[in-house]
Amino acid sequence: MLLASTATARVTQRVISIATASQKGGVGKTTICVNLAYSIARRGWNTLLIDTDPQGAVGLSLARSTRVRPGFYDYLGGHPTLTDLVLATRLPEFSILPAGQYDNIMRLGVQFFDVARRVSDLQRAARLAGYHVILFDTAAGLTGVTEGILKSVDYAILPQQSEPLAVRSVPHMLETLARFRSEGAPVKVAGVLLSMVMEDSPTSLQVARELRQVLPPDLMFKQSIPRLPSFLEASAHGVPVALLRQNPPPEAFLFDQIAAELETRVGLNRQQDHGYRHASLLD
Ligand SMILES: Nc1ncnc2c1ncn2[C@@H]1O[C@H](COP(=O)(O)OP(=O)(O)OP(=O)(O)O)[C@@H](O)[C@H]1O
Ligand SMILES: [Mg+2]
């Protein structure tokens, strides 16, 4: 029973918003967002995955038909309500806001400096709608709409490929976020998440080791994501890896561990303490 939620309903006072972001394209942001959002939802948090990539990467990956639906960009462009843009999934705690029609915000002339305000509106609407976690999948780069998103979310996850230039690109990302904070943005680093680690490549493993030596231990997720064909296969079929087969491959459970780590990193556990102690095994 992969689709039924086994988790207990959570009680929370606010919504925690998290964006994945990277300077470079193709580092695994969308793969991380889809799989992580699914795992967070499976842990009982009402989770809204928002596709903010004008290419509609999440939508394309999960359901080809979402390409023509209104979504995030329509909300940015002034669509008054959030809930009618959101797609339910077969997992009740997991919803998706597709990218929608990017051209709309261009046509209406919404400037990039409006994005942060509108994303804050979206977060308020999401809280009222009962979401606990919002996960933004962004397009590569830290400017434009992505800059506006990063300036209004609570946390950023920084996916990082385990390759030689990584040791230089992580500080650049951290400096950019520090600058946003100095300008008054609330964004904190949820963590650097190593992705596409090639476990049979000495270079890839060496870079992963170096990054762990150079960066403060708290800054990096303990769990990293290996480069494995199942991730490619899952995105080709438009599903999280956990839904790829009846018996999911072991890597599907990596995202449960990352979700558990994320809960601690962003303080979801503290909220949970208000209304949740432990589950009972017998009822
Ligand atoms: N851990 C992995 N192992 C193998 N393939 C992966 C892994 N993560 C992602 N991929 C594949 O690599 C490609 C790029 O991944 P993805 O689309 O998640 O990156 P992205 O950072 O979102 O890219 P973009 O910047 O273009 O939005 C996709 O084809 C995806 O299926
Ligand atoms: Mg992407």
PDB file of C-alpha atoms and ligand atoms in Angstrom:
ATOM      1  CA  MET A   1       0.000   0.000   0.000  1.00  0.00           C
ATOM      2  CA  LEU A   2       2.258   2.739  -1.197  1.00  0.00           C
ATOM      3  CA  LEU A   3      -0.303   5.421  -1.708  1.00  0.00           C
ATOM      4  CA  ALA A   4      -2.096   5.336   1.613  1.00  0.00           C
ATOM      5  CA  SER A   5      -0.683   7.677   4.224  1.00  0.00           C
ATOM      6  CA  THR A   6       0.368   5.878   7.361  1.00  0.00           C
ATOM      7  CA  ALA A   7       1.162   8.996   9.334  1.00  0.00           C
ATOM      8  CA  THR A   8      -0.955  10.702  11.964  1.00  0.00           C
ATOM      9  CA  ALA A   9      -2.445  14.132  11.224  1.00  0.00           C
ATOM     10  CA  ARG A  10      -0.194  16.920  12.468  1.00  0.00           C
ATOM     11  CA  VAL A  11      -1.039  20.108  14.280  1.00  0.00           C
ATOM     12  CA  THR A  12       0.839  23.219  13.304  1.00  0.00           C
ATOM     13  CA  GLN A  13       0.549  26.985  13.641  1.00  0.00           C
ATOM     14  CA  ARG A  14       2.370  28.145  10.557  1.00  0.00           C
ATOM     15  CA  VAL A  15       3.543  27.017   7.187  1.00  0.00           C
ATOM     16  CA  ILE A  16       7.234  26.458   6.560  1.00  0.00           C
ATOM     17  CA  SER A  17       8.372  27.435   3.090  1.00  0.00           C
ATOM     18  CA  ILE A  18      11.451  25.937   1.508  1.00  0.00           C
ATOM     19  CA  ALA A  19      12.983  26.540  -1.930  1.00  0.00           C
ATOM     20  CA  THR A  20      15.567  24.409  -3.666  1.00  0.00           C
ATOM     21  CA  ALA A  21      17.946  26.589  -5.589  1.00  0.00           C
ATOM     22  CA  SER A  22      21.151  26.313  -7.576  1.00  0.00           C
ATOM     23  CA  GLN A  23      23.206  28.574  -9.774  1.00  0.00           C
ATOM     24  CA  LYS A  24      23.758  25.755 -12.235  1.00  0.00           C
ATOM     25  CA  GLY A  25      21.119  23.774 -14.115  1.00  0.00           C
ATOM     26  CA  GLY A  26      20.642  20.037 -14.043  1.00  0.00           C
ATOM     27  CA  VAL A  27      21.917  19.448 -10.501  1.00  0.00           C
ATOM     28  CA  GLY A  28      18.840  17.479  -9.416  1.00  0.00           C
ATOM     29  CA  LYS A  29      16.532  20.184  -7.989  1.00  0.00           C
ATOM     30  CA  THR A  30      13.353  18.866  -9.571  1.00  0.00           C
ATOM     31  CA  THR A  31      14.186  15.256  -8.713  1.00  0.00           C
ATOM     32  CA  ILE A  32      14.834  16.277  -5.110  1.00  0.00           C
ATOM     33  CA  CYS A  33      11.632  18.337  -4.913  1.00  0.00           C
ATOM     34  CA  VAL A  34       9.356  15.608  -6.266  1.00  0.00           C
ATOM     35  CA  ASN A  35      10.836  12.822  -4.132  1.00  0.00           C
ATOM     36  CA  LEU A  36      11.280  14.916  -1.004  1.00  0.00           C
ATOM     37  CA  ALA A  37       7.786  16.441  -1.178  1.00  0.00           C
ATOM     38  CA  TYR A  38       6.375  12.931  -1.488  1.00  0.00           C
ATOM     39  CA  SER A  39       8.343  11.728   1.557  1.00  0.00           C
ATOM     40  CA  ILE A  40       7.409  14.778   3.641  1.00  0.00           C
ATOM     41  CA  ALA A  41       3.747  14.203   2.790  1.00  0.00           C
ATOM     42  CA  ARG A  42       4.061  10.503   3.646  1.00  0.00           C
ATOM     43  CA  ARG A  43       5.261  11.616   7.070  1.00  0.00           C
ATOM     44  CA  GLY A  44       1.918  13.329   7.596  1.00  0.00           C
ATOM     45  CA  TRP A  45       2.643  16.945   6.723  1.00  0.00           C
ATOM     46  CA  ASN A  46       0.253  18.619   4.301  1.00  0.00           C
ATOM     47  CA  THR A  47       2.700  19.463   1.566  1.00  0.00           C
ATOM     48  CA  LEU A  48       2.355  21.783  -1.405  1.00  0.00           C
ATOM     49  CA  LEU A  49       4.951  21.332  -4.144  1.00  0.00           C
ATOM     50  CA  ILE A  50       5.158  24.436  -6.324  1.00  0.00           C
ATOM     51  CA  ASP A  51       6.701  24.361  -9.761  1.00  0.00           C
ATOM     52  CA  THR A  52       8.201  27.787 -10.478  1.00  0.00           C
ATOM     53  CA  ASP A  53      10.272  26.724 -13.461  1.00  0.00           C
ATOM     54  CA  PRO A  54       8.753  28.338 -16.591  1.00  0.00           C
ATOM     55  CA  GLN A  55       9.643  25.091 -18.374  1.00  0.00           C
ATOM     56  CA  GLY A  56       7.165  23.414 -16.022  1.00  0.00           C
ATOM     57  CA  ALA A  57       9.618  20.745 -14.938  1.00  0.00           C
ATOM     58  CA  VAL A  58       7.607  19.247 -12.075  1.00  0.00           C
ATOM     59  CA  GLY A  59       4.413  19.267 -14.076  1.00  0.00           C
ATOM     60  CA  LEU A  60       6.130  17.715 -17.047  1.00  0.00           C
ATOM     61  CA  SER A  61       7.638  15.114 -14.844  1.00  0.00           C
ATOM     62  CA  LEU A  62       4.421  14.202 -13.023  1.00  0.00           C
ATOM     63  CA  ALA A  63       1.659  14.672 -15.557  1.00  0.00           C
ATOM     64  CA  ARG A  64       2.045  15.945 -19.084  1.00  0.00           C
ATOM     65  CA  SER A  65      -1.419  17.563 -19.021  1.00  0.00           C
ATOM     66  CA  THR A  66      -0.409  20.055 -16.305  1.00  0.00           C
ATOM     67  CA  ARG A  67       1.422  22.032 -18.977  1.00  0.00           C
ATOM     68  CA  VAL A  68      -1.755  23.788 -20.111  1.00  0.00           C
ATOM     69  CA  ARG A  69      -3.234  24.377 -16.649  1.00  0.00           C
ATOM     70  CA  PRO A  70      -3.077  27.682 -14.788  1.00  0.00           C
ATOM     71  CA  GLY A  71      -0.748  27.707 -11.804  1.00  0.00           C
ATOM     72  CA  PHE A  72       2.025  29.575 -10.021  1.00  0.00           C
ATOM     73  CA  TYR A  73       2.594  32.221 -12.706  1.00  0.00           C
ATOM     74  CA  ASP A  74      -1.115  32.924 -12.942  1.00  0.00           C
ATOM     75  CA  TYR A  75      -1.132  33.485  -9.170  1.00  0.00           C
ATOM     76  CA  LEU A  76       1.832  35.840  -9.511  1.00  0.00           C
ATOM     77  CA  GLY A  77      -0.038  37.611 -12.284  1.00  0.00           C
ATOM     78  CA  GLY A  78      -2.977  38.362  -9.993  1.00  0.00           C
ATOM     79  CA  HIS A  79      -5.167  35.249  -9.883  1.00  0.00           C
ATOM     80  CA  PRO A  80      -7.062  35.926  -6.648  1.00  0.00           C
ATOM     81  CA  THR A  81      -7.166  32.471  -5.074  1.00  0.00           C
ATOM     82  CA  LEU A  82      -4.683  29.673  -4.562  1.00  0.00           C
ATOM     83  CA  THR A  83      -6.804  26.644  -3.831  1.00  0.00           C
ATOM     84  CA  ASP A  84      -8.502  26.396  -7.231  1.00  0.00           C
ATOM     85  CA  LEU A  85      -5.075  26.276  -8.928  1.00  0.00           C
ATOM     86  CA  VAL A  86      -3.813  23.406  -6.813  1.00  0.00           C
ATOM     87  CA  LEU A  87      -3.912  19.801  -8.056  1.00  0.00           C
ATOM     88  CA  ALA A  88      -4.689  17.040  -5.593  1.00  0.00           C
ATOM     89  CA  THR A  89      -2.676  13.832  -5.881  1.00  0.00           C
ATOM     90  CA  ARG A  90      -3.622  10.308  -4.868  1.00  0.00           C
ATOM     91  CA  LEU A  91      -1.817  10.950  -1.575  1.00  0.00           C
ATOM     92  CA  PRO A  92      -4.164  13.240   0.409  1.00  0.00           C
ATOM     93  CA  GLU A  93      -1.300  15.143   2.086  1.00  0.00           C
ATOM     94  CA  PHE A  94       0.454  15.898  -1.207  1.00  0.00           C
ATOM     95  CA  SER A  95      -0.709  18.654  -3.581  1.00  0.00           C
ATOM     96  CA  ILE A  96       0.943  20.315  -6.534  1.00  0.00           C
ATOM     97  CA  LEU A  97       0.750  23.831  -7.894  1.00  0.00           C
ATOM     98  CA  PRO A  98       1.859  23.564 -11.539  1.00  0.00           C
ATOM     99  CA  ALA A  99       3.913  26.334 -13.127  1.00  0.00           C
ATOM    100  CA  GLY A 100       0.997  27.665 -15.156  1.00  0.00           C
ATOM    101  CA  GLN A 101       1.342  30.239 -17.851  1.00  0.00           C
ATOM    102  CA  TYR A 102       4.611  32.172 -17.570  1.00  0.00           C
ATOM    103  CA  ASP A 103       3.562  34.525 -20.377  1.00  0.00           C
ATOM    104  CA  ASN A 104       0.784  35.879 -18.161  1.00  0.00           C
ATOM    105  CA  ILE A 105       3.078  37.696 -15.797  1.00  0.00           C
ATOM    106  CA  MET A 106       4.982  39.137 -18.701  1.00  0.00           C
ATOM    107  CA  ARG A 107       1.765  40.334 -20.335  1.00  0.00           C
ATOM    108  CA  LEU A 108       0.533  41.940 -17.116  1.00  0.00           C
ATOM    109  CA  GLY A 109       3.879  43.586 -16.554  1.00  0.00           C
ATOM    110  CA  VAL A 110       4.411  42.215 -13.056  1.00  0.00           C
ATOM    111  CA  GLN A 111       7.921  43.293 -12.155  1.00  0.00           C
ATOM    112  CA  PHE A 112      10.348  41.013 -10.456  1.00  0.00           C
ATOM    113  CA  PHE A 113      10.322  43.147  -7.311  1.00  0.00           C
ATOM    114  CA  ASP A 114       6.656  42.204  -6.835  1.00  0.00           C
ATOM    115  CA  VAL A 115       7.438  38.523  -6.717  1.00  0.00           C
ATOM    116  CA  ALA A 116       8.519  38.403  -3.054  1.00  0.00           C
ATOM    117  CA  ARG A 117       5.322  40.165  -1.951  1.00  0.00           C
ATOM    118  CA  ARG A 118       3.115  37.887  -4.022  1.00  0.00           C
ATOM    119  CA  VAL A 119       4.943  34.792  -2.787  1.00  0.00           C
ATOM    120  CA  SER A 120       4.306  36.008   0.769  1.00  0.00           C
ATOM    121  CA  ASP A 121       0.593  36.269  -0.128  1.00  0.00           C
ATOM    122  CA  LEU A 122       0.799  32.727  -1.442  1.00  0.00           C
ATOM    123  CA  GLN A 123       2.332  31.514   1.813  1.00  0.00           C
ATOM    124  CA  ARG A 124      -0.489  33.107   3.813  1.00  0.00           C
ATOM    125  CA  ALA A 125      -3.077  31.510   1.523  1.00  0.00           C
ATOM    126  CA  ALA A 126      -1.338  28.146   1.888  1.00  0.00           C
ATOM    127  CA  ARG A 127      -1.367  28.410   5.668  1.00  0.00           C
ATOM    128  CA  LEU A 128      -5.079  29.217   5.675  1.00  0.00           C
ATOM    129  CA  ALA A 129      -5.649  26.241   3.392  1.00  0.00           C
ATOM    130  CA  GLY A 130      -4.015  24.004   6.008  1.00  0.00           C
ATOM    131  CA  TYR A 131      -0.615  23.326   4.462  1.00  0.00           C
ATOM    132  CA  HIS A 132       2.331  22.698   6.754  1.00  0.00           C
ATOM    133  CA  VAL A 133       5.142  22.720   4.213  1.00  0.00           C
ATOM    134  CA  ILE A 134       5.583  24.472   0.861  1.00  0.00           C
ATOM    135  CA  LEU A 135       8.402  23.283  -1.356  1.00  0.00           C
ATOM    136  CA  PHE A 136       9.349  25.516  -4.297  1.00  0.00           C
ATOM    137  CA  ASP A 137      11.152  23.958  -7.244  1.00  0.00           C
ATOM    138  CA  THR A 138      12.998  26.788  -8.976  1.00  0.00           C
ATOM    139  CA  ALA A 139      14.630  27.276 -12.363  1.00  0.00           C
ATOM    140  CA  ALA A 140      18.436  27.348 -12.417  1.00  0.00           C
ATOM    141  CA  GLY A 141      19.998  30.675 -11.412  1.00  0.00           C
ATOM    142  CA  LEU A 142      19.439  33.033  -8.506  1.00  0.00           C
ATOM    143  CA  THR A 143      17.969  36.055 -10.261  1.00  0.00           C
ATOM    144  CA  GLY A 144      14.528  37.125 -11.496  1.00  0.00           C
ATOM    145  CA  VAL A 145      11.571  35.181 -10.132  1.00  0.00           C
ATOM    146  CA  THR A 146      13.856  32.803  -8.217  1.00  0.00           C
ATOM    147  CA  GLU A 147      15.434  35.769  -6.420  1.00  0.00           C
ATOM    148  CA  GLY A 148      11.960  36.946  -5.371  1.00  0.00           C
ATOM    149  CA  ILE A 149      11.113  33.469  -4.095  1.00  0.00           C
ATOM    150  CA  LEU A 150      14.389  33.145  -2.193  1.00  0.00           C
ATOM    151  CA  LYS A 151      13.738  36.524  -0.590  1.00  0.00           C
ATOM    152  CA  SER A 152      10.422  35.456   0.868  1.00  0.00           C
ATOM    153  CA  VAL A 153      10.844  31.797   1.892  1.00  0.00           C
ATOM    154  CA  ASP A 154      11.986  30.583   5.298  1.00  0.00           C
ATOM    155  CA  TYR A 155      14.638  28.153   4.065  1.00  0.00           C
ATOM    156  CA  ALA A 156      16.694  27.178   1.032  1.00  0.00           C
ATOM    157  CA  ILE A 157      17.955  23.696   0.226  1.00  0.00           C
ATOM    158  CA  LEU A 158      21.084  23.877  -1.892  1.00  0.00           C
ATOM    159  CA  PRO A 159      21.538  20.783  -4.062  1.00  0.00           C
ATOM    160  CA  GLN A 160      25.135  20.334  -5.034  1.00  0.00           C
ATOM    161  CA  GLN A 161      26.633  17.914  -7.497  1.00  0.00           C
ATOM    162  CA  SER A 162      29.711  16.136  -6.308  1.00  0.00           C
ATOM    163  CA  GLU A 163      32.081  17.497  -8.939  1.00  0.00           C
ATOM    164  CA  PRO A 164      35.361  19.436  -8.827  1.00  0.00           C
ATOM    165  CA  LEU A 165      33.874  22.955  -9.054  1.00  0.00           C
ATOM    166  CA  ALA A 166      31.565  22.303  -6.101  1.00  0.00           C
ATOM    167  CA  VAL A 167      34.016  23.654  -3.563  1.00  0.00           C
ATOM    168  CA  ARG A 168      33.791  27.008  -5.305  1.00  0.00           C
ATOM    169  CA  SER A 169      30.066  27.139  -6.108  1.00  0.00           C
ATOM    170  CA  VAL A 170      28.793  26.421  -2.576  1.00  0.00           C
ATOM    171  CA  PRO A 171      30.426  29.549  -1.054  1.00  0.00           C
ATOM    172  CA  HIS A 172      28.956  31.613  -3.896  1.00  0.00           C
ATOM    173  CA  MET A 173      25.452  30.343  -3.098  1.00  0.00           C
ATOM    174  CA  LEU A 174      25.958  31.008   0.605  1.00  0.00           C
ATOM    175  CA  GLU A 175      27.191  34.554  -0.084  1.00  0.00           C
ATOM    176  CA  THR A 176      24.149  35.286  -2.232  1.00  0.00           C
ATOM    177  CA  LEU A 177      21.773  34.089   0.491  1.00  0.00           C
ATOM    178  CA  ALA A 178      23.724  36.081   3.102  1.00  0.00           C
ATOM    179  CA  ARG A 179      23.260  39.172   0.932  1.00  0.00           C
ATOM    180  CA  PHE A 180      19.486  38.555   0.729  1.00  0.00           C
ATOM    181  CA  ARG A 181      19.426  38.237   4.507  1.00  0.00           C
ATOM    182  CA  SER A 182      21.353  41.480   4.931  1.00  0.00           C
ATOM    183  CA  GLU A 183      18.633  43.108   2.793  1.00  0.00           C
ATOM    184  CA  GLY A 184      16.008  41.883   5.265  1.00  0.00           C
ATOM    185  CA  ALA A 185      15.001  38.517   3.781  1.00  0.00           C
ATOM    186  CA  PRO A 186      14.223  35.761   6.302  1.00  0.00           C
ATOM    187  CA  VAL A 187      15.834  32.970   4.260  1.00  0.00           C
ATOM    188  CA  LYS A 188      18.102  30.566   6.136  1.00  0.00           C
ATOM    189  CA  VAL A 189      20.052  27.640   4.755  1.00  0.00           C
ATOM    190  CA  ALA A 190      18.284  24.367   5.464  1.00  0.00           C
ATOM    191  CA  GLY A 191      21.354  22.599   4.171  1.00  0.00           C
ATOM    192  CA  VAL A 192      23.604  21.719   1.280  1.00  0.00           C
ATOM    193  CA  LEU A 193      22.394  18.440  -0.184  1.00  0.00           C
ATOM    194  CA  LEU A 194      24.884  16.421  -2.200  1.00  0.00           C
ATOM    195  CA  SER A 195      23.196  15.008  -5.260  1.00  0.00           C
ATOM    196  CA  MET A 196      24.196  12.642  -8.050  1.00  0.00           C
ATOM    197  CA  VAL A 197      27.146  11.275  -6.098  1.00  0.00           C
ATOM    198  CA  MET A 198      28.842   8.657  -8.269  1.00  0.00           C
ATOM    199  CA  GLU A 199      29.718   5.962  -5.816  1.00  0.00           C
ATOM    200  CA  ASP A 200      32.019   4.204  -8.267  1.00  0.00           C
ATOM    201  CA  SER A 201      33.952   7.391  -9.085  1.00  0.00           C
ATOM    202  CA  PRO A 202      36.955   8.232  -6.866  1.00  0.00           C
ATOM    203  CA  THR A 203      36.744  11.886  -8.001  1.00  0.00           C
ATOM    204  CA  SER A 204      33.080  12.214  -7.056  1.00  0.00           C
ATOM    205  CA  LEU A 205      33.694  10.592  -3.664  1.00  0.00           C
ATOM    206  CA  GLN A 206      36.775  12.754  -3.069  1.00  0.00           C
ATOM    207  CA  VAL A 207      34.796  15.965  -3.757  1.00  0.00           C
ATOM    208  CA  ALA A 208      32.053  14.813  -1.392  1.00  0.00           C
ATOM    209  CA  ARG A 209      34.690  14.202   1.308  1.00  0.00           C
ATOM    210  CA  GLU A 210      36.354  17.579   0.673  1.00  0.00           C
ATOM    211  CA  LEU A 211      33.047  19.427   0.931  1.00  0.00           C
ATOM    212  CA  ARG A 212      32.303  17.741   4.236  1.00  0.00           C
ATOM    213  CA  GLN A 213      35.748  18.774   5.485  1.00  0.00           C
ATOM    214  CA  VAL A 214      35.503  22.377   4.303  1.00  0.00           C
ATOM    215  CA  LEU A 215      31.909  23.211   5.286  1.00  0.00           C
ATOM    216  CA  PRO A 216      30.635  23.322   8.876  1.00  0.00           C
ATOM    217  CA  PRO A 217      29.051  19.913   9.608  1.00  0.00           C
ATOM    218  CA  ASP A 218      25.696  21.508  10.423  1.00  0.00           C
ATOM    219  CA  LEU A 219      25.500  23.000   6.955  1.00  0.00           C
ATOM    220  CA  MET A 220      25.317  19.717   5.090  1.00  0.00           C
ATOM    221  CA  PHE A 221      22.628  17.072   5.052  1.00  0.00           C
ATOM    222  CA  LYS A 222      24.126  13.848   6.398  1.00  0.00           C
ATOM    223  CA  GLN A 223      22.323  11.896   3.719  1.00  0.00           C
ATOM    224  CA  SER A 224      23.491  12.365   0.140  1.00  0.00           C
ATOM    225  CA  ILE A 225      21.836  11.211  -3.066  1.00  0.00           C
ATOM    226  CA  PRO A 226      23.683   8.770  -5.316  1.00  0.00           C
ATOM    227  CA  ARG A 227      23.483   8.905  -9.084  1.00  0.00           C
ATOM    228  CA  LEU A 228      21.329   5.896  -9.946  1.00  0.00           C
ATOM    229  CA  PRO A 229      19.330   4.881 -13.025  1.00  0.00           C
ATOM    230  CA  SER A 230      16.123   4.560 -10.977  1.00  0.00           C
ATOM    231  CA  PHE A 231      15.944   8.357 -10.541  1.00  0.00           C
ATOM    232  CA  LEU A 232      16.138   8.846 -14.287  1.00  0.00           C
ATOM    233  CA  GLU A 233      13.606   6.072 -14.817  1.00  0.00           C
ATOM    234  CA  ALA A 234      11.229   7.515 -12.198  1.00  0.00           C
ATOM    235  CA  SER A 235      11.299  10.975 -13.763  1.00  0.00           C
ATOM    236  CA  ALA A 236      10.711   9.442 -17.210  1.00  0.00           C
ATOM    237  CA  HIS A 237       7.597   7.742 -15.817  1.00  0.00           C
ATOM    238  CA  GLY A 238       6.551  10.862 -13.917  1.00  0.00           C
ATOM    239  CA  VAL A 239       6.588   9.341 -10.419  1.00  0.00           C
ATOM    240  CA  PRO A 240       8.643   9.588  -7.242  1.00  0.00           C
ATOM    241  CA  VAL A 241      11.118   6.695  -6.986  1.00  0.00           C
ATOM    242  CA  ALA A 242       8.990   5.259  -4.162  1.00  0.00           C
ATOM    243  CA  LEU A 243       6.224   4.585  -6.699  1.00  0.00           C
ATOM    244  CA  LEU A 244       8.415   3.147  -9.427  1.00  0.00           C
ATOM    245  CA  ARG A 245       7.811  -0.500  -8.509  1.00  0.00           C
ATOM    246  CA  GLN A 246       5.617  -2.434  -6.158  1.00  0.00           C
ATOM    247  CA  ASN A 247       8.725  -3.147  -4.114  1.00  0.00           C
ATOM    248  CA  PRO A 248      10.522   0.191  -4.233  1.00  0.00           C
ATOM    249  CA  PRO A 249      14.314   0.193  -4.673  1.00  0.00           C
ATOM    250  CA  PRO A 250      16.344   0.975  -1.519  1.00  0.00           C
ATOM    251  CA  GLU A 251      17.113   4.501  -2.738  1.00  0.00           C
ATOM    252  CA  ALA A 252      13.411   5.386  -2.366  1.00  0.00           C
ATOM    253  CA  PHE A 253      13.961   5.365   1.390  1.00  0.00           C
ATOM    254  CA  LEU A 254      16.817   7.871   1.182  1.00  0.00           C
ATOM    255  CA  PHE A 255      14.242  10.586   0.813  1.00  0.00           C
ATOM    256  CA  ASP A 256      12.470   9.469   3.976  1.00  0.00           C
ATOM    257  CA  GLN A 257      15.759  10.000   5.781  1.00  0.00           C
ATOM    258  CA  ILE A 258      16.282  13.384   4.140  1.00  0.00           C
ATOM    259  CA  ALA A 259      12.699  14.348   5.078  1.00  0.00           C
ATOM    260  CA  ALA A 260      13.339  13.318   8.696  1.00  0.00           C
ATOM    261  CA  GLU A 261      16.571  15.321   8.735  1.00  0.00           C
ATOM    262  CA  LEU A 262      14.771  18.287   7.200  1.00  0.00           C
ATOM    263  CA  GLU A 263      12.104  18.203   9.916  1.00  0.00           C
ATOM    264  CA  THR A 264      14.797  18.781  12.514  1.00  0.00           C
ATOM    265  CA  ARG A 265      16.626  21.354  10.426  1.00  0.00           C
ATOM    266  CA  VAL A 266      13.570  23.543   9.816  1.00  0.00           C
ATOM    267  CA  GLY A 267      11.923  23.026  13.199  1.00  0.00           C
ATOM    268  CA  LEU A 268       8.943  20.972  12.053  1.00  0.00           C
ATOM    269  CA  ASN A 269       9.508  18.685  15.040  1.00  0.00           C
ATOM    270  CA  ARG A 270       9.145  21.592  17.447  1.00  0.00           C
ATOM    271  CA  GLN A 271       5.731  22.370  16.009  1.00  0.00           C
ATOM    272  CA  GLN A 272       4.865  18.729  16.159  1.00  0.00           C
ATOM    273  CA  ASP A 273       5.564  18.683  19.906  1.00  0.00           C
ATOM    274  CA  HIS A 274       2.501  20.874  20.489  1.00  0.00           C
ATOM    275  CA  GLY A 275       0.094  18.250  19.307  1.00  0.00           C
ATOM    276  CA  TYR A 276       1.940  15.015  18.742  1.00  0.00           C
ATOM    277  CA  ARG A 277       3.973  12.797  21.067  1.00  0.00           C
ATOM    278  CA  HIS A 278       4.208   9.387  19.535  1.00  0.00           C
ATOM    279  CA  ALA A 279       2.008   7.126  17.507  1.00  0.00           C
ATOM    280  CA  SER A 280       0.334   4.175  19.109  1.00  0.00           C
ATOM    281  CA  LEU A 281       1.100   0.813  17.606  1.00  0.00           C
ATOM    282  CA  LEU A 282      -2.246  -0.722  18.452  1.00  0.00           C
ATOM    283  CA  ASP A 283      -4.864   1.825  17.331  1.00  0.00           C
TER     284      ASP A 283
HETATM  285  N1  LIG B   1      20.347  11.060  -8.348  1.00  0.00           N
HETATM  286  C1  LIG B   1      20.166  10.955  -9.673  1.00  0.00           C
HETATM  287  N2  LIG B   1      20.604   9.862 -10.344  1.00  0.00           N
HETATM  288  C2  LIG B   1      20.429   9.757 -11.674  1.00  0.00           C
HETATM  289  N3  LIG B   1      19.829  10.691 -12.435  1.00  0.00           N
HETATM  290  C3  LIG B   1      19.381  11.810 -11.824  1.00  0.00           C
HETATM  291  C4  LIG B   1      19.510  11.998 -10.417  1.00  0.00           C
HETATM  292  N4  LIG B   1      18.966  13.201 -10.090  1.00  0.00           N
HETATM  293  C5  LIG B   1      18.517  13.713 -11.244  1.00  0.00           C
HETATM  294  N5  LIG B   1      18.756  12.893 -12.282  1.00  0.00           N
HETATM  295  C6  LIG B   1      18.429  13.119 -13.693  1.00  0.00           C
HETATM  296  O1  LIG B   1      19.242  14.203 -14.151  1.00  0.00           O
HETATM  297  C7  LIG B   1      18.496  15.105 -14.953  1.00  0.00           C
HETATM  298  C8  LIG B   1      18.484  16.501 -14.290  1.00  0.00           C
HETATM  299  O2  LIG B   1      17.845  16.375 -13.045  1.00  0.00           O
HETATM  300  P1  LIG B   1      16.765  17.460 -12.569  1.00  0.00           P
HETATM  301  O3  LIG B   1      15.819  17.783 -13.664  1.00  0.00           O
HETATM  302  O4  LIG B   1      16.217  16.972 -11.288  1.00  0.00           O
HETATM  303  O5  LIG B   1      17.747  18.684 -12.326  1.00  0.00           O
HETATM  304  P2  LIG B   1      17.344  20.229 -12.142  1.00  0.00           P
HETATM  305  O6  LIG B   1      18.377  20.827 -11.248  1.00  0.00           O
HETATM  306  O7  LIG B   1      15.945  20.348 -11.742  1.00  0.00           O
HETATM  307  O8  LIG B   1      17.518  20.775 -13.624  1.00  0.00           O
HETATM  308  P3  LIG B   1      17.092  22.247 -14.144  1.00  0.00           P
HETATM  309  O9  LIG B   1      18.104  23.200 -13.577  1.00  0.00           O
HETATM  310  O10 LIG B   1      17.160  22.109 -15.634  1.00  0.00           O
HETATM  311  O11 LIG B   1      15.707  22.502 -13.621  1.00  0.00           O
HETATM  312  C9  LIG B   1      17.108  14.491 -15.091  1.00  0.00           C
HETATM  313  O12 LIG B   1      17.067  13.743 -16.271  1.00  0.00           O
HETATM  314  C10 LIG B   1      16.993  13.571 -13.888  1.00  0.00           C
HETATM  315  O13 LIG B   1      16.140  12.468 -14.123  1.00  0.00           O
HETATM  316 MG    MG B   2      14.354  21.435 -12.594  1.00  0.00          MG
END
